[in-house]
PDB file of C-alpha atoms in Angstrom:
ATOM      1  CA  MET A 190     119.601  53.485 286.562  1.00 43.00           C
ATOM      2  CA  ALA A 191     117.484  50.662 285.677  1.00 48.00           C
ATOM      3  CA  ALA A 192     114.341  52.276 284.041  1.00 55.00           C
ATOM      4  CA  LEU A 193     111.644  49.958 283.221  1.00 64.00           C
ATOM      5  CA  GLY A 194     112.693  48.263 279.581  1.00 79.00           C
ATOM      6  CA  VAL A 195     115.494  50.317 278.548  1.00 91.00           C
ATOM      7  CA  PRO A 196     118.535  48.037 279.149  1.00 95.00           C
ATOM      8  CA  PRO A 197     122.054  48.820 280.700  1.00 96.00           C
ATOM      9  CA  ILE A 198     124.544  49.561 277.846  1.00 96.00           C
ATOM     10  CA  CYS A 199     128.792  49.988 278.262  1.00 95.00           C
ATOM     11  CA  VAL A 200     129.286  53.362 277.133  1.00 95.00           C
ATOM     12  CA  ILE A 201     133.142  54.394 276.146  1.00 93.00           C
ATOM     13  CA  LEU A 202     133.704  58.298 276.896  1.00 91.00           C
ATOM     14  CA  PRO A 203     135.855  60.873 274.622  1.00 89.00           C
ATOM     15  CA  ASP A 204     138.836  59.427 277.870  1.00 91.00           C
ATOM     16  CA  ALA A 205     138.098  56.086 277.328  1.00 90.00           C
ATOM     17  CA  GLN A 206     136.054  56.070 280.474  1.00 92.00           C
ATOM     18  CA  GLU A 207     133.843  53.460 280.443  1.00 94.00           C
ATOM     19  CA  VAL A 208     130.327  54.068 282.181  1.00 95.00           C
ATOM     20  CA  ARG A 209     127.161  51.904 282.885  1.00 95.00           C
ATOM     21  CA  GLY A 210     124.081  53.962 280.284  1.00 95.00           C
ATOM     22  CA  ARG A 211     121.279  52.862 279.079  1.00 95.00           C
ATOM     23  CA  LEU A 212     120.813  52.238 275.535  1.00 95.00           C
ATOM     24  CA  HIS A 213     117.261  54.074 273.888  1.00 93.00           C
ATOM     25  CA  ALA A 214     117.109  53.815 270.515  1.00 92.00           C
ATOM     26  CA  ARG A 215     119.588  51.582 267.099  1.00 91.00           C
ATOM     27  CA  ARG A 216     118.470  53.744 263.935  1.00 90.00           C
ATOM     28  CA  GLN A 217     120.752  52.674 260.977  1.00 88.00           C
ATOM     29  CA  VAL A 218     122.396  55.123 258.843  1.00 84.00           C
ATOM     30  CA  LYS A 219     124.210  54.712 254.934  1.00 81.00           C
ATOM     31  CA  ASP A 220     127.375  53.546 256.800  1.00 77.00           C
ATOM     32  CA  GLY A 221     126.335  51.187 259.587  1.00 84.00           C
ATOM     33  CA  TRP A 222     124.714  51.847 263.413  1.00 88.00           C
ATOM     34  CA  LEU A 223     123.963  54.728 266.083  1.00 91.00           C
ATOM     35  CA  TYR A 224     122.501  54.031 268.909  1.00 92.00           C
ATOM     36  CA  GLN A 225     121.197  56.485 271.496  1.00 93.00           C
ATOM     37  CA  VAL A 226     122.133  55.784 275.066  1.00 94.00           C
ATOM     38  CA  GLY A 227     122.269  57.706 278.563  1.00 93.00           C
ATOM     39  CA  ILE A 228     124.236  58.809 280.791  1.00 94.00           C
ATOM     40  CA  LEU A 229     123.922  59.649 284.280  1.00 92.00           C
ATOM     41  CA  VAL A 230     125.244  63.244 285.250  1.00 90.00           C
ATOM     42  CA  TRP A 231     125.094  65.743 287.169  1.00 90.00           C
ATOM     43  CA  GLN A 232     123.488  68.850 286.348  1.00 88.00           C
ATOM     44  CA  ASP A 233     123.245  73.023 288.367  1.00 88.00           C
ATOM     45  CA  GLY A 234     119.915  72.616 290.236  1.00 82.00           C
ATOM     46  CA  SER A 235     117.436  74.967 292.184  1.00 79.00           C
ATOM     47  CA  ASN A 236     119.413  77.075 294.699  1.00 83.00           C
ATOM     48  CA  GLY A 237     123.498  76.291 293.611  1.00 85.00           C
ATOM     49  CA  SER A 238     122.486  72.824 294.409  1.00 89.00           C
ATOM     50  CA  ALA A 239     123.449  69.822 292.066  1.00 90.00           C
ATOM     51  CA  GLU A 240     120.691  67.371 290.464  1.00 89.00           C
ATOM     52  CA  PRO A 241     121.175  63.994 288.870  1.00 90.00           C
ATOM     53  CA  ALA A 242     120.341  64.121 284.834  1.00 89.00           C
ATOM     54  CA  GLU A 243     120.432  61.778 282.030  1.00 91.00           C
ATOM     55  CA  GLN A 244     121.818  62.871 279.228  1.00 91.00           C
ATOM     56  CA  ARG A 245     120.940  61.172 275.949  1.00 91.00           C
ATOM     57  CA  VAL A 246     123.620  61.305 272.405  1.00 91.00           C
ATOM     58  CA  TRP A 247     123.779  59.246 269.388  1.00 90.00           C
ATOM     59  CA  VAL A 248     127.211  57.072 269.039  1.00 91.00           C
ATOM     60  CA  SER A 249     128.744  55.092 266.944  1.00 89.00           C
ATOM     61  CA  PRO A 250     129.623  51.159 268.072  1.00 89.00           C
ATOM     62  CA  ALA A 251     133.023  52.902 268.661  1.00 90.00           C
ATOM     63  CA  HIS A 252     131.390  53.493 271.708  1.00 92.00           C
ATOM     64  CA  ALA A 253     128.887  51.291 272.914  1.00 93.00           C
ATOM     65  CA  ARG A 254     129.032  48.187 274.124  1.00 93.00           C
ATOM     66  CA  PRO A 255     126.683  45.124 274.952  1.00 93.00           C
ATOM     67  CA  LEU A 256     126.429  43.511 278.333  1.00 94.00           C
ATOM     68  CA  PRO A 257     126.467  40.220 279.376  1.00 93.00           C
ATOM     69  CA  GLY A 258     123.951  38.882 279.775  1.00 93.00           C
ATOM     70  CA  VAL A 259     121.443  41.646 278.770  1.00 93.00           C
ATOM     71  CA  SER A 260     118.742  41.473 275.923  1.00 91.00           C
ATOM     72  CA  TYR A 261     118.662  44.273 273.687  1.00 91.00           C
ATOM     73  CA  GLU A 262     115.969  42.719 271.479  1.00 89.00           C
ATOM     74  CA  HIS A 263     113.443  44.858 272.856  1.00 91.00           C
ATOM     75  CA  VAL A 264     115.158  48.099 271.652  1.00 91.00           C
ATOM     76  CA  PRO A 265     113.504  50.660 268.855  1.00 91.00           C
ATOM     77  CA  THR A 266     115.169  49.865 266.040  1.00 90.00           C
ATOM     78  CA  HIS A 267     114.675  51.860 262.663  1.00 88.00           C
ATOM     79  CA  ARG A 268     116.287  50.762 260.166  1.00 86.00           C
ATOM     80  CA  LEU A 269     116.349  52.678 256.503  1.00 81.00           C
ATOM     81  CA  SER A 270     114.490  50.863 254.224  1.00 71.00           C
ATOM     82  CA  ALA A 271     114.548  50.137 250.825  1.00 63.00           C
ATOM     83  CA  THR A 272     113.444  53.638 249.286  1.00 61.00           C
ATOM     84  CA  ASP A 273     114.978  55.637 251.572  1.00 60.00           C
ATOM     85  CA  ALA A 274     117.636  57.446 249.528  1.00 49.00           C
ATOM     86  CA  PRO A 275     121.166  58.448 250.876  1.00 51.00           C
ATOM     87  CA  PHE A 276     121.258  61.324 253.337  1.00 48.00           C
ATOM     88  CA  GLN A 277     123.735  63.473 250.307  1.00 47.00           C
ATOM     89  CA  LYS A 278     120.524  63.403 248.134  1.00 49.00           C
ATOM     90  CA  ARG A 279     118.129  64.782 250.751  1.00 53.00           C
ATOM     91  CA  PRO A 280     118.476  68.292 251.395  1.00 57.00           C
ATOM     92  CA  PRO A 281     120.323  68.914 255.250  1.00 67.00           C
ATOM     93  CA  ALA A 282     118.849  70.606 258.328  1.00 82.00           C
ATOM     94  CA  TRP A 283     120.920  71.515 261.100  1.00 86.00           C
ATOM     95  CA  THR A 284     119.799  72.217 264.567  1.00 87.00           C
ATOM     96  CA  LEU A 285     122.128  73.682 267.308  1.00 87.00           C
ATOM     97  CA  GLN A 286     122.038  72.298 271.172  1.00 86.00           C
ATOM     98  CA  TYR A 287     123.373  75.123 273.163  1.00 83.00           C
ATOM     99  CA  LEU A 288     126.361  73.767 275.576  1.00 81.00           C
ATOM    100  CA  PRO A 289     125.654  76.225 279.296  1.00 82.00           C
ATOM    101  CA  HIS A 290     128.260  78.401 280.773  1.00 79.00           C
ATOM    102  CA  ARG A 291     129.491  76.410 284.212  1.00 77.00           C
ATOM    103  CA  PRO A 292     132.101  77.589 286.211  1.00 80.00           C
ATOM    104  CA  GLY A 293     135.555  76.915 284.816  1.00 76.00           C
ATOM    105  CA  HIS A 294     133.629  76.065 281.311  1.00 75.00           C
ATOM    106  CA  PRO A 295     132.134  79.365 279.013  1.00 80.00           C
ATOM    107  CA  GLY A 296     129.007  77.408 277.252  1.00 80.00           C
ATOM    108  CA  SER A 297     129.154  76.746 273.540  1.00 84.00           C
ATOM    109  CA  THR A 298     127.020  75.367 271.137  1.00 86.00           C
ATOM    110  CA  LEU A 299     127.064  72.282 268.773  1.00 84.00           C
ATOM    111  CA  LEU A 300     125.703  71.901 265.274  1.00 87.00           C
ATOM    112  CA  HIS A 301     123.782  68.609 264.723  1.00 85.00           C
ATOM    113  CA  VAL A 302     122.052  66.891 261.101  1.00 84.00           C
ATOM    114  CA  VAL A 303     118.766  66.888 262.008  1.00 81.00           C
ATOM    115  CA  GLY A 304     117.488  63.769 264.189  1.00 77.00           C
ATOM    116  CA  CYS A 305     120.541  63.965 265.651  1.00 81.00           C
ATOM    117  CA  ASN A 306     119.493  65.880 268.532  1.00 75.00           C
ATOM    118  CA  PRO A 307     116.156  67.152 269.717  1.00 70.00           C
ATOM    119  CA  SER A 308     115.548  70.983 268.798  1.00 72.00           C
ATOM    120  CA  ASP A 309     112.637  73.087 268.648  1.00 68.00           C
ATOM    121  CA  ARG A 310     114.078  74.675 265.001  1.00 76.00           C
ATOM    122  CA  THR A 311     115.847  73.807 262.473  1.00 82.00           C
ATOM    123  CA  LEU A 312     118.427  76.192 260.789  1.00 85.00           C
ATOM    124  CA  THR A 313     119.266  76.527 256.883  1.00 84.00           C
ATOM    125  CA  GLN A 314     122.699  75.990 255.464  1.00 85.00           C
ATOM    126  CA  GLU A 315     123.434  79.566 256.079  1.00 87.00           C
ATOM    127  CA  GLU A 316     122.837  79.669 259.720  1.00 87.00           C
ATOM    128  CA  ALA A 317     124.644  76.228 260.182  1.00 87.00           C
ATOM    129  CA  VAL A 318     128.001  77.318 258.629  1.00 88.00           C
ATOM    130  CA  ALA A 319     127.457  81.140 260.514  1.00 88.00           C
ATOM    131  CA  ALA A 320     126.854  79.346 263.417  1.00 87.00           C
ATOM    132  CA  LEU A 321     130.202  77.107 262.866  1.00 86.00           C
ATOM    133  CA  ARG A 322     131.653  80.326 262.854  1.00 87.00           C
ATOM    134  CA  GLN A 323     131.419  81.593 265.830  1.00 87.00           C
ATOM    135  CA  PRO A 324     133.457  81.318 269.258  1.00 87.00           C
ATOM    136  CA  ARG A 325     132.722  77.964 271.679  1.00 85.00           C
ATOM    137  CA  ALA A 326     131.112  75.794 268.471  1.00 86.00           C
ATOM    138  CA  ALA A 327     130.846  73.236 267.076  1.00 84.00           C
ATOM    139  CA  ALA A 328     129.726  70.060 264.168  1.00 85.00           C
ATOM    140  CA  CYS A 329     129.049  66.709 265.520  1.00 83.00           C
ATOM    141  CA  ILE A 330     131.204  64.077 264.725  1.00 78.00           C
ATOM    142  CA  GLU A 331     128.572  61.023 265.560  1.00 78.00           C
ATOM    143  CA  CYS A 332     125.676  62.663 263.102  1.00 78.00           C
ATOM    144  CA  ASP A 333     128.252  64.585 260.332  1.00 71.00           C
ATOM    145  CA  ALA A 334     127.491  67.610 260.532  1.00 78.00           C
ATOM    146  CA  ALA A 335     130.678  68.877 259.918  1.00 74.00           C
ATOM    147  CA  ARG A 336     130.240  66.432 256.375  1.00 75.00           C
ATOM    148  CA  SER A 337     126.512  68.072 255.527  1.00 75.00           C
ATOM    149  CA  LEU A 338     128.974  71.081 254.530  1.00 76.00           C
ATOM    150  CA  THR A 339     131.035  71.839 251.992  1.00 58.00           C
ATOM    151  CA  PRO A 340     135.014  72.182 252.236  1.00 51.00           C
ATOM    152  CA  GLU A 341     135.240  75.689 251.289  1.00 53.00           C
ATOM    153  CA  GLN A 342     132.665  76.513 254.494  1.00 49.00           C
ATOM    154  CA  LEU A 343     133.961  74.864 256.926  1.00 51.00           C
ATOM    155  CA  GLN A 344     137.591  76.166 258.370  1.00 47.00           C
ATOM    156  CA  PRO A 345     139.985  74.015 258.508  1.00 41.00           C
ATOM    157  CA  ASP A 346     139.647  72.986 262.589  1.00 38.00           C
ATOM    158  CA  GLN A 347     136.290  72.310 261.860  1.00 38.00           C
ATOM    159  CA  ALA A 348     137.042  68.911 259.034  1.00 35.00           C
ATOM    160  CA  HIS A 349     134.920  66.105 260.178  1.00 33.00           C
ATOM    161  CA  GLN A 350     136.697  62.960 261.336  1.00 33.00           C
ATOM    162  CA  GLU A 351     135.841  59.588 260.670  1.00 33.00           C
ATOM    163  CA  HIS A 352     135.225  56.881 263.421  1.00 32.00           C
ATOM    164  CA  GLY A 353     135.010  53.338 263.074  1.00 31.00           C
ATOM    165  CA  ILE A 354     132.367  51.297 263.312  1.00 29.00           C
ATOM    166  CA  GLU A 355     132.651  47.145 263.875  1.00 30.00           C
ATOM    167  CA  SER A 356     131.581  46.403 267.334  1.00 31.00           C
ATOM    168  CA  LEU A 357     128.295  46.589 266.672  1.00 36.00           C
ATOM    169  CA  GLN A 358     128.010  46.853 263.025  1.00 34.00           C
ATOM    170  CA  ASP A 359     126.027  44.770 261.654  1.00 35.00           C
ATOM    171  CA  THR A 360     127.317  42.264 258.149  1.00 35.00           C
ATOM    172  CA  ASN A 361     123.853  42.455 256.537  1.00 39.00           C
ATOM    173  CA  PRO A 362     122.081  45.524 257.661  1.00 40.00           C
ATOM    174  CA  ARG A 363     119.139  44.417 256.301  1.00 42.00           C
ATOM    175  CA  GLU A 364     118.582  41.633 257.847  1.00 45.00           C
ATOM    176  CA  THR A 365     119.216  41.373 261.724  1.00 49.00           C
ATOM    177  CA  PRO A 366     118.745  43.883 263.992  1.00 51.00           C
ATOM    178  CA  PRO A 367     122.560  45.077 265.599  1.00 57.00           C
ATOM    179  CA  PRO A 368     123.780  42.298 267.863  1.00 53.00           C
ATOM    180  CA  LEU A 369     123.009  44.166 270.941  1.00 60.00           C
TER     181      LEU A 369
END
């Protein structure tokens, strides 16, 4: 799965499995760092076949671990500038990711804050709330999509849960890139 210039990384899945992925980028956010990782998965192909496809997602440092002996110095790193305003001061915008129907698993949607998942269309606050109220819809826990909406707008089971960002976090984010 190695691609020129894209180093491997250990990705920790939600069920605690560890798989080898690739680290495409890292970006500093208000509370620390996020890492764009890609893992190879199967997707429905033509004529009912299964084809490999890389799925990319932004994860917290709790879900990515560097591999011994691998250099991460050439990974694109996006830092907050001194003039960047905190996310709460910018008007938020959202995008939807459509997760396709698979045998035994109905399709669903995942709400993201703009920048977490590529999309051609942004949603207003009203559209984001309406999308979250649909069946099989959830907010991304990596990009604070749920936290960017007011508690009155969210149903109780859609509240955002905090995730620790200790394992790969910079102690002084303005100094050196994260230790990958």
